[in-house]
Amino acid sequence: MAGEARAGDEFDVAVVGGGLVGIATAWGLSREGCRVVVLDEGDRAVRASRGNFALVWVQSKGLGLAPYAGWTIRSSNAWQGFSDLLKQETGLDVSFQRPGGFHLCLSEKELEARANVLKRLHAQPGIVDYKTEILTRDQVKVMLPDIGPEVVGGSFCELDGHVNSLRLFRTLHTALNARGVTYLPSHRVESITKEGGEFRLTTTQGEVRAAKVALAAGNANMRLAPMVGLDCPMKPERGQIVVTERLRPFLNHPVVTLRQTDEGTVMIGDSKEESVDPSGLTIGVSATEAERAVRQFPLLANVNVVRTWSAIRVMTRDGFPIYDESKTHPGAFTVCCHSGVTLAANHALTIAPMIARGALDAPLVAPFSARRFHVQAAG
Amino acid sequence: MFKRLAEKGPAIAITVDGRKVTARVGDTVAAALLAAGIDHCRTTPVTGAPRAPYCLMGVCFDCLVTVDGVGSRQGCLIPVREGMKVETQLGRREAGR
Amino acid sequence: MIAAADLASSYELVIIGGGPAGLAAAALAARAGVSTVLFDENPGVGGQIYRAITSTPVADRAVLGQDYWDGAALADEAKASGALIVNGATVWSLDRQRLVGVSVGGKARMIEADRVIIATGSQERPFPIPGWTLPGVMTAGAAQTALKAQGLVVDGRTVMAGSGPLLWLLAAQTLRAGGTIDAILDTTPRRNWLQAMFHLPDFALSPYFAKGLALLREVRAKVPVHRVDTMEAVGNDRVREVVFSGAGGTRRLPVDLLLLHQGVVPNVNLANAAGVAHVWNDRQLCFVPVLDADFGSSVPGIAVAGDGAGIAGGTAAAERGRIAAIAAVRALKPDAVVPDTQAIRQRLQREEMGRAFLDWLNRPADSFRMPEGDTIACRCEEVTAKQVRDTAKMGCEGPNQMKAFLRCGMGPCQGRLCGLTVTELIAAERKTSPDEVGYYRLRPPVKPITLAELASLPISEAERKAVER
């Protein structure tokens, strides 16, 4: 329920962050019977959840940290059930589909590079076995009949899918609202202390107290984590997306850089810039994305672009998730990752129950502790 | 809904969904449709509701039509040309058109 | 016809919009020796007030009135000044570095400017009543455009509804052109007079006073006028009747054409996308850019002149354009001879004098700005007032989060027809001010361009590498 947190309100868990990671975790906590408060920023917050690409994506995941592949597949496999649960609760369909997805290549050089990445990824010791095929142009064309003449081939993974991420955002908020979870927008958390066995979170609009705290504030976790004895090194980057008007369905599979939403719009883009100014937008980057999109699917040439936007990606320093519990401040957790859509099912159905129980399950999430950064630093 | 003050200026022949319509020099596509008494020029991509030109000044995008095979053109900003083919746009636009 | 390829890669001054502000600014700057280009998306210059001033088929000068024909001098002056005037040119992007994205004839270009004057004027305020999306419901401004540009006059059963000077002007022009109007539904809340009265002395001295009275007399003599508190357009595939209620109870009138108008508001999209700071104006019930005395905005080198700077009418718009142009000339060519600003400011002041009265008198009722229930707030995405209100109740604090949740403002009009409604609905639900709620954060393209146009723009190596990795 939106509104005023009443003095003396006691919460089991305060979730810091009202983006997809925060609200998926909060929803999972609520299902476990926890009394949850979500602390969020306002309408103009830098908000990755409003700028993401909405893939539920498996291929390419795990190069450099093999367990990440298994963790991603776990979420991909849980996604249908997750979306069914949300639909039961809210009546809203987040349009999850897993038809398999493509990475398309516009030159032999790109295709060779792609094949090498996949070879290195799947050769890693301990990597879960899943199939990503390199397909020839002709093989791609069977499934994507509208590809342009410059497409030489690509990779395909049948575990890849997508979702309507803005509807997911709305659906989770709707579900939280129906569950009576307290949602406090414009409550930016300034400091967190632990006194007398409870956490006190000082916000721009007063103090909130809770027995546990889950940091799910994206890049802001870097600022918040040290307040509770945690570490969350981030390396935010800017991405830009181009979106078209609504079109009749023409694309049955998501491509990593181009997908058609259930509403008909086509989202294009996968840029990466070091700038962290969310208000800036580089036309030349949008132009490159548009140019590649037209080469991939020439029938899009005359389609109208109705929006472009840039958003700041939540990115940990090595790109992999960070899940941690504090040694010095028991009851404080970090839930932080880039892929808040793909991993939403895990956050709701796996991480949240762990936080509700008060301890992370080491066999599942130990590889994702931020301690890995210190080990590397020492080595 | 509208009539011409005077049938002045050279006539321009266009087609609307294949039907012949006489427009005048100085007409935009949207104005020509209104003068011809065409009731709606598109149906919405969301619910399929019929829409007709609303603002005639380029802000509302309700006069979107297919012009010479290209979809989602703002009818109120495009001057008519001899032989122009205007089509009602039904729901979502088709990619490639 | 000027093609995109004919444009230089940079101009000292880029003016966007060919209404009175843009035309006056272009004429002044070009005469002072500044390399000036004016982009206007319509087939001819004039903006809305002087729409089709160089081409109108309406020969009888009495129909549109002398105020309209005064615009011809502005157009002539601009044409003679040496400014490059490009019609059919849609500006879809402007950034803080004054890089202008423009499309002409389906070809896009990026143009650098030392100074920019945004003169994109105003648009009609959204009028979200039940049934306002039905064919046969149009804005009064649309009917006026059709009259000016194509000599089209209303035909069949016609009702005009709303408030504000333009509604009465259109009614008079329609009657002079031989059109008939079945009724005028006046939505001006009676209590507006209380606030407006304070400003009557100023208005009585302004040029609009006598003109306004004459218009009212001219129209009232021929058309029944009903004072209304509620209004609905009814029909299935098109509007069939208008249902309204006032002191005399509920009535229904069969209509072929319902023309709505409740004032005009600044067209903020381009300025907003360029990062120009805006503030809520409670008297005019809209966002206006924050500007200095020379109409310079919060973004260095970008000015906003004309009604885009806050509504003041066509004559004031031209004076504002001149003031903005003088500032640009002084910055670019300090030695150039420019007219005396003081005299212009005095004329502007005289024009703006009666504005407070008109604003307070014609301030639309809450119920016509903040609808309830299934009335559509966002025409493009067909989002209802109830959805917006319910989502605000859920804790959605602002229009950008609302956009993410409901897609309002995400359609092709990019919030032009729902932005103010959504902001005001959220403010009402949150019991706070529209200024606190804020507006959509807009991004280029502020007008649609094709993917191929976007793809054709210059790309640096770094920009390519940001995508091809």
PDB file of N, CA and C in Angstrom, chain A residues 2 43-44 47 50 166 169-170 173-174 177 183 185-186 246 263 265 268 270-273 278 281-284 287-292 300-310, chain C residues 92-93 110 381 387 393-395 397-401 404-407 410 412 414 436-439 443-445 448-452 454-455 457-459 463-464 466-469:
ATOM      1  N   ALA A   2       0.606   2.106  -0.898  1.00  0.00           N
ATOM      2  CA  ALA A   2       1.358   3.353  -0.911  1.00  0.00           C
ATOM      3  C   ALA A   2       0.913   4.193   0.269  1.00  0.00           C
ATOM      4  N   ASP A  43      10.130   9.832  -9.216  1.00  0.00           N
ATOM      5  CA  ASP A  43       9.797   9.675 -10.632  1.00  0.00           C
ATOM      6  C   ASP A  43      10.995   9.898 -11.548  1.00  0.00           C
ATOM      7  N   ARG A  44      11.901  10.754 -11.109  1.00  0.00           N
ATOM      8  CA  ARG A  44      13.026  11.095 -11.998  1.00  0.00           C
ATOM      9  C   ARG A  44      14.285  10.309 -11.648  1.00  0.00           C
ATOM     10  N   ARG A  47      16.810   4.965 -13.414  1.00  0.00           N
ATOM     11  CA  ARG A  47      16.049   3.752 -13.175  1.00  0.00           C
ATOM     12  C   ARG A  47      16.277   2.763 -14.311  1.00  0.00           C
ATOM     13  N   ARG A  50      13.388   0.904 -16.138  1.00  0.00           N
ATOM     14  CA  ARG A  50      12.573   1.519 -17.180  1.00  0.00           C
ATOM     15  C   ARG A  50      13.329   1.549 -18.498  1.00  0.00           C
ATOM     16  N   LEU A 166       8.240  -3.813 -18.973  1.00  0.00           N
ATOM     17  CA  LEU A 166       7.512  -2.718 -18.322  1.00  0.00           C
ATOM     18  C   LEU A 166       6.240  -3.266 -17.675  1.00  0.00           C
ATOM     19  N   PHE A 169       7.252  -4.889 -14.547  1.00  0.00           N
ATOM     20  CA  PHE A 169       7.474  -3.841 -13.549  1.00  0.00           C
ATOM     21  C   PHE A 169       6.139  -3.453 -12.894  1.00  0.00           C
ATOM     22  N   ARG A 170       5.155  -3.198 -13.761  1.00  0.00           N
ATOM     23  CA  ARG A 170       3.831  -2.814 -13.272  1.00  0.00           C
ATOM     24  C   ARG A 170       3.159  -3.967 -12.504  1.00  0.00           C
ATOM     25  N   HIS A 173       4.549  -4.411  -9.074  1.00  0.00           N
ATOM     26  CA  HIS A 173       4.050  -3.346  -8.193  1.00  0.00           C
ATOM     27  C   HIS A 173       2.586  -3.587  -7.827  1.00  0.00           C
ATOM     28  N   THR A 174       1.818  -4.027  -8.818  1.00  0.00           N
ATOM     29  CA  THR A 174       0.404  -4.313  -8.554  1.00  0.00           C
ATOM     30  C   THR A 174       0.271  -5.442  -7.529  1.00  0.00           C
ATOM     31  N   ASN A 177       1.176  -4.265  -4.094  1.00  0.00           N
ATOM     32  CA  ASN A 177       0.080  -3.451  -3.590  1.00  0.00           C
ATOM     33  C   ASN A 177      -1.049  -4.332  -3.051  1.00  0.00           C
ATOM     34  N   TYR A 183       4.982   0.336   0.098  1.00  0.00           N
ATOM     35  CA  TYR A 183       5.862   0.876  -0.932  1.00  0.00           C
ATOM     36  C   TYR A 183       6.029   2.368  -0.670  1.00  0.00           C
ATOM     37  N   PRO A 185       7.748   5.494  -2.204  1.00  0.00           N
ATOM     38  CA  PRO A 185       8.544   6.217  -3.196  1.00  0.00           C
ATOM     39  C   PRO A 185       9.080   7.518  -2.602  1.00  0.00           C
ATOM     40  N   SER A 186      10.080   8.076  -3.270  1.00  0.00           N
ATOM     41  CA  SER A 186      10.733   9.304  -2.794  1.00  0.00           C
ATOM     42  C   SER A 186      11.249   9.137  -1.373  1.00  0.00           C
ATOM     43  N   ARG A 246       4.271   0.629 -33.241  1.00  0.00           N
ATOM     44  CA  ARG A 246       3.724  -0.730 -33.185  1.00  0.00           C
ATOM     45  C   ARG A 246       3.564  -1.303 -34.596  1.00  0.00           C
ATOM     46  N   GLU A 263       3.375  -5.993 -27.808  1.00  0.00           N
ATOM     47  CA  GLU A 263       2.548  -4.860 -28.236  1.00  0.00           C
ATOM     48  C   GLU A 263       2.814  -4.469 -29.684  1.00  0.00           C
ATOM     49  N   THR A 265       5.782  -3.058 -30.888  1.00  0.00           N
ATOM     50  CA  THR A 265       6.937  -2.188 -31.085  1.00  0.00           C
ATOM     51  C   THR A 265       8.191  -3.044 -31.244  1.00  0.00           C
ATOM     52  N   ILE A 268      15.430  -1.915 -30.353  1.00  0.00           N
ATOM     53  CA  ILE A 268      16.703  -2.136 -31.039  1.00  0.00           C
ATOM     54  C   ILE A 268      17.814  -1.568 -30.173  1.00  0.00           C
ATOM     55  N   ASP A 270      21.984  -2.378 -28.262  1.00  0.00           N
ATOM     56  CA  ASP A 270      22.807  -3.087 -27.302  1.00  0.00           C
ATOM     57  C   ASP A 270      24.114  -2.313 -27.206  1.00  0.00           C
ATOM     58  N   SER A 271      24.008  -1.005 -27.016  1.00  0.00           N
ATOM     59  CA  SER A 271      25.221  -0.191 -27.022  1.00  0.00           C
ATOM     60  C   SER A 271      25.823  -0.140 -25.632  1.00  0.00           C
ATOM     61  N   LYS A 272      27.059   0.231 -25.586  1.00  0.00           N
ATOM     62  CA  LYS A 272      27.762   0.325 -24.315  1.00  0.00           C
ATOM     63  C   LYS A 272      28.699   1.526 -24.358  1.00  0.00           C
ATOM     64  N   GLU A 273      28.433   2.490 -23.501  1.00  0.00           N
ATOM     65  CA  GLU A 273      29.318   3.651 -23.395  1.00  0.00           C
ATOM     66  C   GLU A 273      29.682   3.838 -21.939  1.00  0.00           C
ATOM     67  N   PRO A 278      22.668   9.921 -17.573  1.00  0.00           N
ATOM     68  CA  PRO A 278      21.467   9.321 -18.156  1.00  0.00           C
ATOM     69  C   PRO A 278      20.710  10.287 -19.063  1.00  0.00           C
ATOM     70  N   LEU A 281      22.423  11.597 -24.768  1.00  0.00           N
ATOM     71  CA  LEU A 281      22.043  10.598 -25.750  1.00  0.00           C
ATOM     72  C   LEU A 281      22.875  10.868 -26.981  1.00  0.00           C
ATOM     73  N   THR A 282      23.525   9.835 -27.473  1.00  0.00           N
ATOM     74  CA  THR A 282      24.406  10.031 -28.605  1.00  0.00           C
ATOM     75  C   THR A 282      23.689   9.596 -29.875  1.00  0.00           C
ATOM     76  N   ILE A 283      23.398  10.568 -30.740  1.00  0.00           N
ATOM     77  CA  ILE A 283      22.636  10.257 -31.961  1.00  0.00           C
ATOM     78  C   ILE A 283      23.408   9.245 -32.815  1.00  0.00           C
ATOM     79  N   GLY A 284      24.732   9.395 -32.870  1.00  0.00           N
ATOM     80  CA  GLY A 284      25.535   8.484 -33.695  1.00  0.00           C
ATOM     81  C   GLY A 284      25.422   7.038 -33.224  1.00  0.00           C
ATOM     82  N   ALA A 287      22.158   5.892 -34.430  1.00  0.00           N
ATOM     83  CA  ALA A 287      22.286   5.700 -35.882  1.00  0.00           C
ATOM     84  C   ALA A 287      22.934   4.358 -36.193  1.00  0.00           C
ATOM     85  N   THR A 288      23.969   4.003 -35.428  1.00  0.00           N
ATOM     86  CA  THR A 288      24.626   2.711 -35.656  1.00  0.00           C
ATOM     87  C   THR A 288      23.653   1.567 -35.395  1.00  0.00           C
ATOM     88  N   GLU A 289      22.902   1.698 -34.313  1.00  0.00           N
ATOM     89  CA  GLU A 289      21.931   0.651 -33.992  1.00  0.00           C
ATOM     90  C   GLU A 289      20.887   0.529 -35.099  1.00  0.00           C
ATOM     91  N   ALA A 290      20.433   1.688 -35.584  1.00  0.00           N
ATOM     92  CA  ALA A 290      19.428   1.684 -36.651  1.00  0.00           C
ATOM     93  C   ALA A 290      20.006   1.067 -37.922  1.00  0.00           C
ATOM     94  N   GLU A 291      21.248   1.435 -38.231  1.00  0.00           N
ATOM     95  CA  GLU A 291      21.869   0.942 -39.454  1.00  0.00           C
ATOM     96  C   GLU A 291      21.998  -0.586 -39.423  1.00  0.00           C
ATOM     97  N   ARG A 292      22.429  -1.110 -38.286  1.00  0.00           N
ATOM     98  CA  ARG A 292      22.569  -2.572 -38.175  1.00  0.00           C
ATOM     99  C   ARG A 292      21.196  -3.254 -38.220  1.00  0.00           C
ATOM    100  N   LEU A 300      12.459  -3.132 -42.130  1.00  0.00           N
ATOM    101  CA  LEU A 300      12.240  -2.115 -41.103  1.00  0.00           C
ATOM    102  C   LEU A 300      12.638  -0.707 -41.559  1.00  0.00           C
ATOM    103  N   ALA A 301      13.196  -0.597 -42.766  1.00  0.00           N
ATOM    104  CA  ALA A 301      13.770   0.690 -43.195  1.00  0.00           C
ATOM    105  C   ALA A 301      12.795   1.854 -43.074  1.00  0.00           C
ATOM    106  N   ASN A 302      11.554   1.630 -43.487  1.00  0.00           N
ATOM    107  CA  ASN A 302      10.589   2.735 -43.512  1.00  0.00           C
ATOM    108  C   ASN A 302       9.767   2.889 -42.246  1.00  0.00           C
ATOM    109  N   VAL A 303      10.078   2.055 -41.286  1.00  0.00           N
ATOM    110  CA  VAL A 303       9.305   2.078 -40.043  1.00  0.00           C
ATOM    111  C   VAL A 303       9.687   3.316 -39.231  1.00  0.00           C
ATOM    112  N   ASN A 304       8.711   3.878 -38.540  1.00  0.00           N
ATOM    113  CA  ASN A 304       8.988   5.083 -37.761  1.00  0.00           C
ATOM    114  C   ASN A 304       9.586   4.763 -36.396  1.00  0.00           C
ATOM    115  N   VAL A 305      10.619   5.509 -36.078  1.00  0.00           N
ATOM    116  CA  VAL A 305      11.180   5.472 -34.732  1.00  0.00           C
ATOM    117  C   VAL A 305      10.339   6.429 -33.890  1.00  0.00           C
ATOM    118  N   VAL A 306       9.809   5.974 -32.787  1.00  0.00           N
ATOM    119  CA  VAL A 306       9.040   6.898 -31.953  1.00  0.00           C
ATOM    120  C   VAL A 306       9.796   7.328 -30.702  1.00  0.00           C
ATOM    121  N   ARG A 307      10.797   6.590 -30.320  1.00  0.00           N
ATOM    122  CA  ARG A 307      11.573   6.989 -29.144  1.00  0.00           C
ATOM    123  C   ARG A 307      12.972   6.436 -29.247  1.00  0.00           C
ATOM    124  N   THR A 308      13.879   7.151 -28.621  1.00  0.00           N
ATOM    125  CA  THR A 308      15.174   6.556 -28.321  1.00  0.00           C
ATOM    126  C   THR A 308      15.400   6.890 -26.863  1.00  0.00           C
ATOM    127  N   TRP A 309      16.170   6.099 -26.186  1.00  0.00           N
ATOM    128  CA  TRP A 309      16.513   6.536 -24.836  1.00  0.00           C
ATOM    129  C   TRP A 309      17.841   5.955 -24.423  1.00  0.00           C
ATOM    130  N   SER A 310      18.426   6.569 -23.458  1.00  0.00           N
ATOM    131  CA  SER A 310      19.618   6.005 -22.864  1.00  0.00           C
ATOM    132  C   SER A 310      19.277   5.675 -21.418  1.00  0.00           C
TER     133      SER A 310
ATOM    134  N   TRP C  92      13.414  17.051 -35.401  1.00  0.00           N
ATOM    135  CA  TRP C  92      13.066  15.953 -34.504  1.00  0.00           C
ATOM    136  C   TRP C  92      14.049  15.811 -33.351  1.00  0.00           C
ATOM    137  N   SER C  93      15.103  16.608 -33.371  1.00  0.00           N
ATOM    138  CA  SER C  93      16.069  16.512 -32.273  1.00  0.00           C
ATOM    139  C   SER C  93      16.774  17.838 -32.060  1.00  0.00           C
ATOM    140  N   MET C 110      21.952  16.331 -39.683  1.00  0.00           N
ATOM    141  CA  MET C 110      22.291  16.951 -38.414  1.00  0.00           C
ATOM    142  C   MET C 110      22.955  18.294 -38.738  1.00  0.00           C
ATOM    143  N   GLU C 381      -2.375   5.448 -26.844  1.00  0.00           N
ATOM    144  CA  GLU C 381      -2.315   4.126 -26.228  1.00  0.00           C
ATOM    145  C   GLU C 381      -3.632   3.753 -25.553  1.00  0.00           C
ATOM    146  N   GLN C 387      -7.444   4.363 -15.032  1.00  0.00           N
ATOM    147  CA  GLN C 387      -6.173   3.632 -14.935  1.00  0.00           C
ATOM    148  C   GLN C 387      -5.079   4.528 -14.364  1.00  0.00           C
ATOM    149  N   LYS C 393      -2.702   5.996  -7.177  1.00  0.00           N
ATOM    150  CA  LYS C 393      -3.071   5.572  -5.811  1.00  0.00           C
ATOM    151  C   LYS C 393      -2.149   4.463  -5.323  1.00  0.00           C
ATOM    152  N   MET C 394      -1.661   3.664  -6.268  1.00  0.00           N
ATOM    153  CA  MET C 394      -0.798   2.527  -5.920  1.00  0.00           C
ATOM    154  C   MET C 394       0.602   2.991  -5.512  1.00  0.00           C
ATOM    155  N   GLY C 395       0.899   4.261  -5.714  1.00  0.00           N
ATOM    156  CA  GLY C 395       2.214   4.771  -5.325  1.00  0.00           C
ATOM    157  C   GLY C 395       3.046   5.256  -6.495  1.00  0.00           C
ATOM    158  N   GLU C 397       4.334   7.871  -8.557  1.00  0.00           N
ATOM    159  CA  GLU C 397       4.410   9.281  -8.171  1.00  0.00           C
ATOM    160  C   GLU C 397       4.493  10.270  -9.315  1.00  0.00           C
ATOM    161  N   GLY C 398       4.877   9.803 -10.483  1.00  0.00           N
ATOM    162  CA  GLY C 398       5.094  10.785 -11.541  1.00  0.00           C
ATOM    163  C   GLY C 398       4.815  10.232 -12.917  1.00  0.00           C
ATOM    164  N   PRO C 399       4.819  11.113 -13.917  1.00  0.00           N
ATOM    165  CA  PRO C 399       4.444  10.710 -15.271  1.00  0.00           C
ATOM    166  C   PRO C 399       5.420   9.728 -15.924  1.00  0.00           C
ATOM    167  N   ASN C 400       6.673   9.750 -15.499  1.00  0.00           N
ATOM    168  CA  ASN C 400       7.623   8.838 -16.143  1.00  0.00           C
ATOM    169  C   ASN C 400       7.436   7.406 -15.675  1.00  0.00           C
ATOM    170  N   GLN C 401       7.144   7.255 -14.380  1.00  0.00           N
ATOM    171  CA  GLN C 401       6.815   5.925 -13.877  1.00  0.00           C
ATOM    172  C   GLN C 401       5.460   5.487 -14.461  1.00  0.00           C
ATOM    173  N   ALA C 404       5.889   4.084 -17.819  1.00  0.00           N
ATOM    174  CA  ALA C 404       6.415   2.720 -17.770  1.00  0.00           C
ATOM    175  C   ALA C 404       5.305   1.730 -17.434  1.00  0.00           C
ATOM    176  N   PHE C 405       4.418   2.125 -16.541  1.00  0.00           N
ATOM    177  CA  PHE C 405       3.371   1.198 -16.094  1.00  0.00           C
ATOM    178  C   PHE C 405       2.241   1.056 -17.114  1.00  0.00           C
ATOM    179  N   LEU C 406       1.819   2.153 -17.706  1.00  0.00           N
ATOM    180  CA  LEU C 406       0.590   2.133 -18.514  1.00  0.00           C
ATOM    181  C   LEU C 406       0.799   2.433 -19.996  1.00  0.00           C
ATOM    182  N   ARG C 407       2.006   2.840 -20.370  1.00  0.00           N
ATOM    183  CA  ARG C 407       2.327   3.227 -21.741  1.00  0.00           C
ATOM    184  C   ARG C 407       1.710   4.567 -22.149  1.00  0.00           C
ATOM    185  N   MET C 410       3.480   7.039 -24.692  1.00  0.00           N
ATOM    186  CA  MET C 410       4.462   6.270 -25.466  1.00  0.00           C
ATOM    187  C   MET C 410       4.085   6.125 -26.931  1.00  0.00           C
ATOM    188  N   PRO C 412       2.661   7.600 -30.835  1.00  0.00           N
ATOM    189  CA  PRO C 412       3.291   8.519 -31.783  1.00  0.00           C
ATOM    190  C   PRO C 412       3.193   9.993 -31.400  1.00  0.00           C
ATOM    191  N   GLN C 414       3.604  11.225 -28.596  1.00  0.00           N
ATOM    192  CA  GLN C 414       4.646  11.445 -27.596  1.00  0.00           C
ATOM    193  C   GLN C 414       4.210  12.365 -26.470  1.00  0.00           C
ATOM    194  N   GLU C 436       5.344  19.836  -8.677  1.00  0.00           N
ATOM    195  CA  GLU C 436       5.989  18.781  -7.889  1.00  0.00           C
ATOM    196  C   GLU C 436       5.975  17.449  -8.661  1.00  0.00           C
ATOM    197  N   VAL C 437       4.883  17.198  -9.357  1.00  0.00           N
ATOM    198  CA  VAL C 437       4.749  15.939 -10.114  1.00  0.00           C
ATOM    199  C   VAL C 437       5.678  15.931 -11.333  1.00  0.00           C
ATOM    200  N   GLY C 438       5.764  17.077 -12.013  1.00  0.00           N
ATOM    201  CA  GLY C 438       6.640  17.169 -13.187  1.00  0.00           C
ATOM    202  C   GLY C 438       5.983  16.643 -14.454  1.00  0.00           C
ATOM    203  N   TYR C 439       6.791  16.580 -15.508  1.00  0.00           N
ATOM    204  CA  TYR C 439       6.280  16.230 -16.838  1.00  0.00           C
ATOM    205  C   TYR C 439       7.087  15.061 -17.383  1.00  0.00           C
ATOM    206  N   ARG C 443      12.560  12.521 -25.166  1.00  0.00           N
ATOM    207  CA  ARG C 443      13.801  12.159 -25.837  1.00  0.00           C
ATOM    208  C   ARG C 443      13.603  12.245 -27.332  1.00  0.00           C
ATOM    209  N   PRO C 444      14.678  12.507 -28.063  1.00  0.00           N
ATOM    210  CA  PRO C 444      14.549  12.485 -29.520  1.00  0.00           C
ATOM    211  C   PRO C 444      14.247  11.064 -30.011  1.00  0.00           C
ATOM    212  N   PRO C 445      13.629  10.906 -31.133  1.00  0.00           N
ATOM    213  CA  PRO C 445      13.072  11.955 -31.979  1.00  0.00           C
ATOM    214  C   PRO C 445      11.749  12.475 -31.413  1.00  0.00           C
ATOM    215  N   PRO C 448       8.390  11.520 -35.200  1.00  0.00           N
ATOM    216  CA  PRO C 448       8.927  10.263 -35.747  1.00  0.00           C
ATOM    217  C   PRO C 448       9.784  10.475 -36.989  1.00  0.00           C
ATOM    218  N   ILE C 449      10.874   9.740 -37.048  1.00  0.00           N
ATOM    219  CA  ILE C 449      11.636   9.634 -38.294  1.00  0.00           C
ATOM    220  C   ILE C 449      11.770   8.149 -38.590  1.00  0.00           C
ATOM    221  N   THR C 450      12.122   7.822 -39.820  1.00  0.00           N
ATOM    222  CA  THR C 450      12.214   6.395 -40.121  1.00  0.00           C
ATOM    223  C   THR C 450      13.557   5.851 -39.649  1.00  0.00           C
ATOM    224  N   LEU C 451      13.560   4.546 -39.494  1.00  0.00           N
ATOM    225  CA  LEU C 451      14.795   3.873 -39.092  1.00  0.00           C
ATOM    226  C   LEU C 451      15.894   4.138 -40.126  1.00  0.00           C
ATOM    227  N   ALA C 452      15.511   4.154 -41.412  1.00  0.00           N
ATOM    228  CA  ALA C 452      16.501   4.403 -42.466  1.00  0.00           C
ATOM    229  C   ALA C 452      17.079   5.810 -42.352  1.00  0.00           C
ATOM    230  N   LEU C 454      17.380   7.551 -39.591  1.00  0.00           N
ATOM    231  CA  LEU C 454      18.280   7.518 -38.439  1.00  0.00           C
ATOM    232  C   LEU C 454      19.587   6.826 -38.828  1.00  0.00           C
ATOM    233  N   ALA C 455      19.453   5.749 -39.591  1.00  0.00           N
ATOM    234  CA  ALA C 455      20.632   4.968 -39.990  1.00  0.00           C
ATOM    235  C   ALA C 455      21.554   5.756 -40.918  1.00  0.00           C
ATOM    236  N   LEU C 457      22.532   8.829 -40.668  1.00  0.00           N
ATOM    237  CA  LEU C 457      23.241   9.949 -40.037  1.00  0.00           C
ATOM    238  C   LEU C 457      24.713   9.616 -39.828  1.00  0.00           C
ATOM    239  N   PRO C 458      25.530  10.662 -39.710  1.00  0.00           N
ATOM    240  CA  PRO C 458      26.969  10.433 -39.533  1.00  0.00           C
ATOM    241  C   PRO C 458      27.250   9.656 -38.244  1.00  0.00           C
ATOM    242  N   ILE C 459      28.199   8.736 -38.341  1.00  0.00           N
ATOM    243  CA  ILE C 459      28.561   7.891 -37.201  1.00  0.00           C
ATOM    244  C   ILE C 459      30.084   7.977 -37.015  1.00  0.00           C
ATOM    245  N   GLU C 463      31.395   5.926 -31.807  1.00  0.00           N
ATOM    246  CA  GLU C 463      29.965   5.603 -31.738  1.00  0.00           C
ATOM    247  C   GLU C 463      29.698   4.213 -32.314  1.00  0.00           C
ATOM    248  N   ARG C 464      30.405   3.894 -33.401  1.00  0.00           N
ATOM    249  CA  ARG C 464      30.225   2.563 -33.982  1.00  0.00           C
ATOM    250  C   ARG C 464      30.721   1.494 -33.008  1.00  0.00           C
ATOM    251  N   ALA C 466      30.712   1.592 -29.892  1.00  0.00           N
ATOM    252  CA  ALA C 466      29.821   1.441 -28.743  1.00  0.00           C
ATOM    253  C   ALA C 466      28.755   0.391 -29.025  1.00  0.00           C
ATOM    254  N   VAL C 467      28.564   0.063 -30.300  1.00  0.00           N
ATOM    255  CA  VAL C 467      27.535  -0.908 -30.681  1.00  0.00           C
ATOM    256  C   VAL C 467      28.167  -2.204 -31.188  1.00  0.00           C
ATOM    257  N   GLU C 468      29.159  -2.064 -32.061  1.00  0.00           N
ATOM    258  CA  GLU C 468      29.801  -3.261 -32.634  1.00  0.00           C
ATOM    259  C   GLU C 468      30.972  -3.626 -31.746  1.00  0.00           C
ATOM    260  N   ARG C 469      30.758  -4.648 -30.935  1.00  0.00           N
ATOM    261  CA  ARG C 469      31.830  -4.991 -30.005  1.00  0.00           C
ATOM    262  C   ARG C 469      32.250  -6.432 -30.210  1.00  0.00           C
TER     263      ARG C 469
END
